[in-house]
Coordinates of C-alpha atoms in Angstrom, one line a residue:
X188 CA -19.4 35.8 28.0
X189 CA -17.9 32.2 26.6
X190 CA -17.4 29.5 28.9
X191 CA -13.9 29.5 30.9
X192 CA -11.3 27.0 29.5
X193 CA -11.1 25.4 33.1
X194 CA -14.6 24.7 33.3
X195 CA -14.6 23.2 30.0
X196 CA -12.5 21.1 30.8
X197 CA -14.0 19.9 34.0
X198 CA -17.0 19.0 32.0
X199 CA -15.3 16.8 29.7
X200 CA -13.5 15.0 32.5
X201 CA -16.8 14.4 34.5
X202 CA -18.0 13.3 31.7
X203 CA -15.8 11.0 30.7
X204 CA -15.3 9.2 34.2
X205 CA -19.0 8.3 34.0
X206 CA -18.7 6.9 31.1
X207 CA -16.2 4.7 31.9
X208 CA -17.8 3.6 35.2
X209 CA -21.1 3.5 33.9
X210 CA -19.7 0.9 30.5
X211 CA -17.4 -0.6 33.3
X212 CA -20.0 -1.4 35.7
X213 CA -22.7 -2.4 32.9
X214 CA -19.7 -4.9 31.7
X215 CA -19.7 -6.1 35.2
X216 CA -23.4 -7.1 35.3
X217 CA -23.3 -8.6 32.3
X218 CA -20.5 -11.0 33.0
X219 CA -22.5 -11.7 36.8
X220 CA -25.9 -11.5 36.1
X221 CA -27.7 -14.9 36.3
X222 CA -29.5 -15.5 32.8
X223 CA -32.2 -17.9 33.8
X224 CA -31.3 -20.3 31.3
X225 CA -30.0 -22.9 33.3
X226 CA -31.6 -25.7 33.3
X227 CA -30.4 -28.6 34.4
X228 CA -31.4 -31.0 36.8
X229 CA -30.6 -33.1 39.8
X230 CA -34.2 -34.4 38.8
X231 CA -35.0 -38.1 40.4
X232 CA -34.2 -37.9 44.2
X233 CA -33.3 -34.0 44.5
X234 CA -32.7 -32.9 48.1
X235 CA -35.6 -30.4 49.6
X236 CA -34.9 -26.9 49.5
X237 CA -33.7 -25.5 53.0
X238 CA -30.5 -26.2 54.5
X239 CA -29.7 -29.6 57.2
X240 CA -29.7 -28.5 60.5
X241 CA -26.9 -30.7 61.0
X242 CA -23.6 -29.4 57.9
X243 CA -21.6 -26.6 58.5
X244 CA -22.6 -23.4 56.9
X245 CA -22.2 -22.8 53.3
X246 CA -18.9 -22.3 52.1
X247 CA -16.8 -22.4 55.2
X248 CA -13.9 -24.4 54.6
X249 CA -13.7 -27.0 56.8
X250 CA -12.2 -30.0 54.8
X251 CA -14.3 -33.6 55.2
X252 CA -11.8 -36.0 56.3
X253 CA -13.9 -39.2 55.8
X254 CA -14.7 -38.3 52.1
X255 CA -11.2 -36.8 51.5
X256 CA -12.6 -34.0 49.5
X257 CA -11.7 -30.0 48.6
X258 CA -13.8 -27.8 51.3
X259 CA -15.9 -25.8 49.7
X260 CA -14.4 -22.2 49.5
X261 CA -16.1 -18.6 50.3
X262 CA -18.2 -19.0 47.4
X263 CA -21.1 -20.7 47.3
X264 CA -22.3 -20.0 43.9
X265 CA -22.1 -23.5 41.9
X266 CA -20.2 -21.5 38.9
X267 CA -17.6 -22.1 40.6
X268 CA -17.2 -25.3 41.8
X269 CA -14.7 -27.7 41.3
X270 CA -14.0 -31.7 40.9
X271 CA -14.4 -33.3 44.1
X272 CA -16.5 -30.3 45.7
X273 CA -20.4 -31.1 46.7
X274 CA -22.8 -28.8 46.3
X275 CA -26.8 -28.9 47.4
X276 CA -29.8 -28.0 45.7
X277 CA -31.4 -25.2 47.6
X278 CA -34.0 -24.2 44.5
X279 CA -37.6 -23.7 45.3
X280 CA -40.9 -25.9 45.2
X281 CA -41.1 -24.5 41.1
X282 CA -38.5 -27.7 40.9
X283 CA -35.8 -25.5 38.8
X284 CA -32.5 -26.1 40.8
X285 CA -30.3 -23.6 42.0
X286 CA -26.9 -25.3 43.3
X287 CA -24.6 -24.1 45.9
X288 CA -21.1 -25.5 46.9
X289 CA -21.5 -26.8 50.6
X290 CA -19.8 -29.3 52.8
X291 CA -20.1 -33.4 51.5
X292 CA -22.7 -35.3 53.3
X293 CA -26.0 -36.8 53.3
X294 CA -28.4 -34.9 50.8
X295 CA -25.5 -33.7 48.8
X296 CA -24.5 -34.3 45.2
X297 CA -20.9 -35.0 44.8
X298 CA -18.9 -33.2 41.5
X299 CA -17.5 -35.9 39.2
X300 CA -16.7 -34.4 36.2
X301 CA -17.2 -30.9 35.3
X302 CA -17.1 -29.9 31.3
X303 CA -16.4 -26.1 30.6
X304 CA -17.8 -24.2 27.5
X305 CA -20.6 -24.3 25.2
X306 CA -23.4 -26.4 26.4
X307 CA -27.0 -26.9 24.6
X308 CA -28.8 -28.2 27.1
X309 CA -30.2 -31.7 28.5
X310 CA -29.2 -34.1 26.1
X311 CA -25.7 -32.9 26.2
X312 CA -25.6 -32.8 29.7
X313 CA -26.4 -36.5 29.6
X314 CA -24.1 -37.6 26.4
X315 CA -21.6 -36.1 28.5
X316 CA -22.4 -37.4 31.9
X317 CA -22.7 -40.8 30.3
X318 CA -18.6 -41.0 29.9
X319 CA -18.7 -40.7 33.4
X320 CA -18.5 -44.2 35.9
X321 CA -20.7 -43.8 38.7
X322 CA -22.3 -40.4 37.8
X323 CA -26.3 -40.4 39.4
X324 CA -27.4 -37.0 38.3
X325 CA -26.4 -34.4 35.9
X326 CA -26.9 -30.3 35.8
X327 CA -25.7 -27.4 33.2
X328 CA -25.8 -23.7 33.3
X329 CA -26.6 -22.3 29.7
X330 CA -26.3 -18.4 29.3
X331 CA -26.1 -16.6 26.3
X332 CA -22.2 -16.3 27.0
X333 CA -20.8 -19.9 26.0
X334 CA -17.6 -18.7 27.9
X335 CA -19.5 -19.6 31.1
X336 CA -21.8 -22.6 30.2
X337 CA -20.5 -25.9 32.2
X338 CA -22.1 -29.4 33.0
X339 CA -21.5 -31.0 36.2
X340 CA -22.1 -35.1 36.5
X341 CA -22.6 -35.6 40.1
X342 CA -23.4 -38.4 42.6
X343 CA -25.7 -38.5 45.0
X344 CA -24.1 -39.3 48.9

């Protein structure tokens, strides 16, 4: 006996949502995933990992009225910091940073200049960072999407 019509049908649509969640969501994790490239440094006189007992929590946006800075927003992750925003390195002993936008105060790197878009690495981190009056330390995110590689000149509070 052939298959019904309706149940055909059925089939195809199944099939076709999965599809389109399954390439959606894999589109998703490829735009979010964290590459490992990044490189970068606060190098010379990078905070400890583990958070100061004494600033806020991360992210909550409580503005700094003595600095006269942006509050950090709900996100933490340093992709999306701005000008004017600190962040903190919170990477492990392994001395690869990983940044996160948090409240300005002592042990935190102040955001100077950010450049968007293709970065190579290091040395264009610091050609960059060197247009920069009174930048201390430099960082840059490279992934294998130039769309989202940035370099951040920041100074050390």
């Amino acid at each position: 006996m052939p298959p019904r019509k309706g149940r055909a049908l059925t089939a195809v649509l199944v099939t076709l949502v999965v599809l389109v969640l399954g390439v959606g969501g894999a589109g998703l994790w490829w735009a979010t995933r964290d590459s490992g490239d990044s490189g970068g440094t606060p190098a010379a006189g990078a905070p400890s990992p583990g958070a100061d007992p004494s600033e806020g929590a991360p992210g909550e946006p409580t503005p700094d009225p003595e600095q006269g800075t942006p509050a950090p927003e709900s996100s933490t992750d340093a992709r999306l910091v701005k000008e004017g925003q600190c962040v903190k390195n919170e990477g492990d002993a392994s001395g690869k940073p990983k940044l996160a936008i948090t409240q300005c105060g002592p042990k935190t790197y102040q955001v100077l200049r950010r450049f968007d878009g293709a970065t190579d690495g290091e040395n264009d981190a610091k050609t960059k960072c060197a247009q920069v009056e009174g930048y201390t330390e430099w960082y840059f995110f490279n992934s294998e999407l130039d769309v989202l590689d940035f370099v951040l000149c920041l100074k050390s509070q």
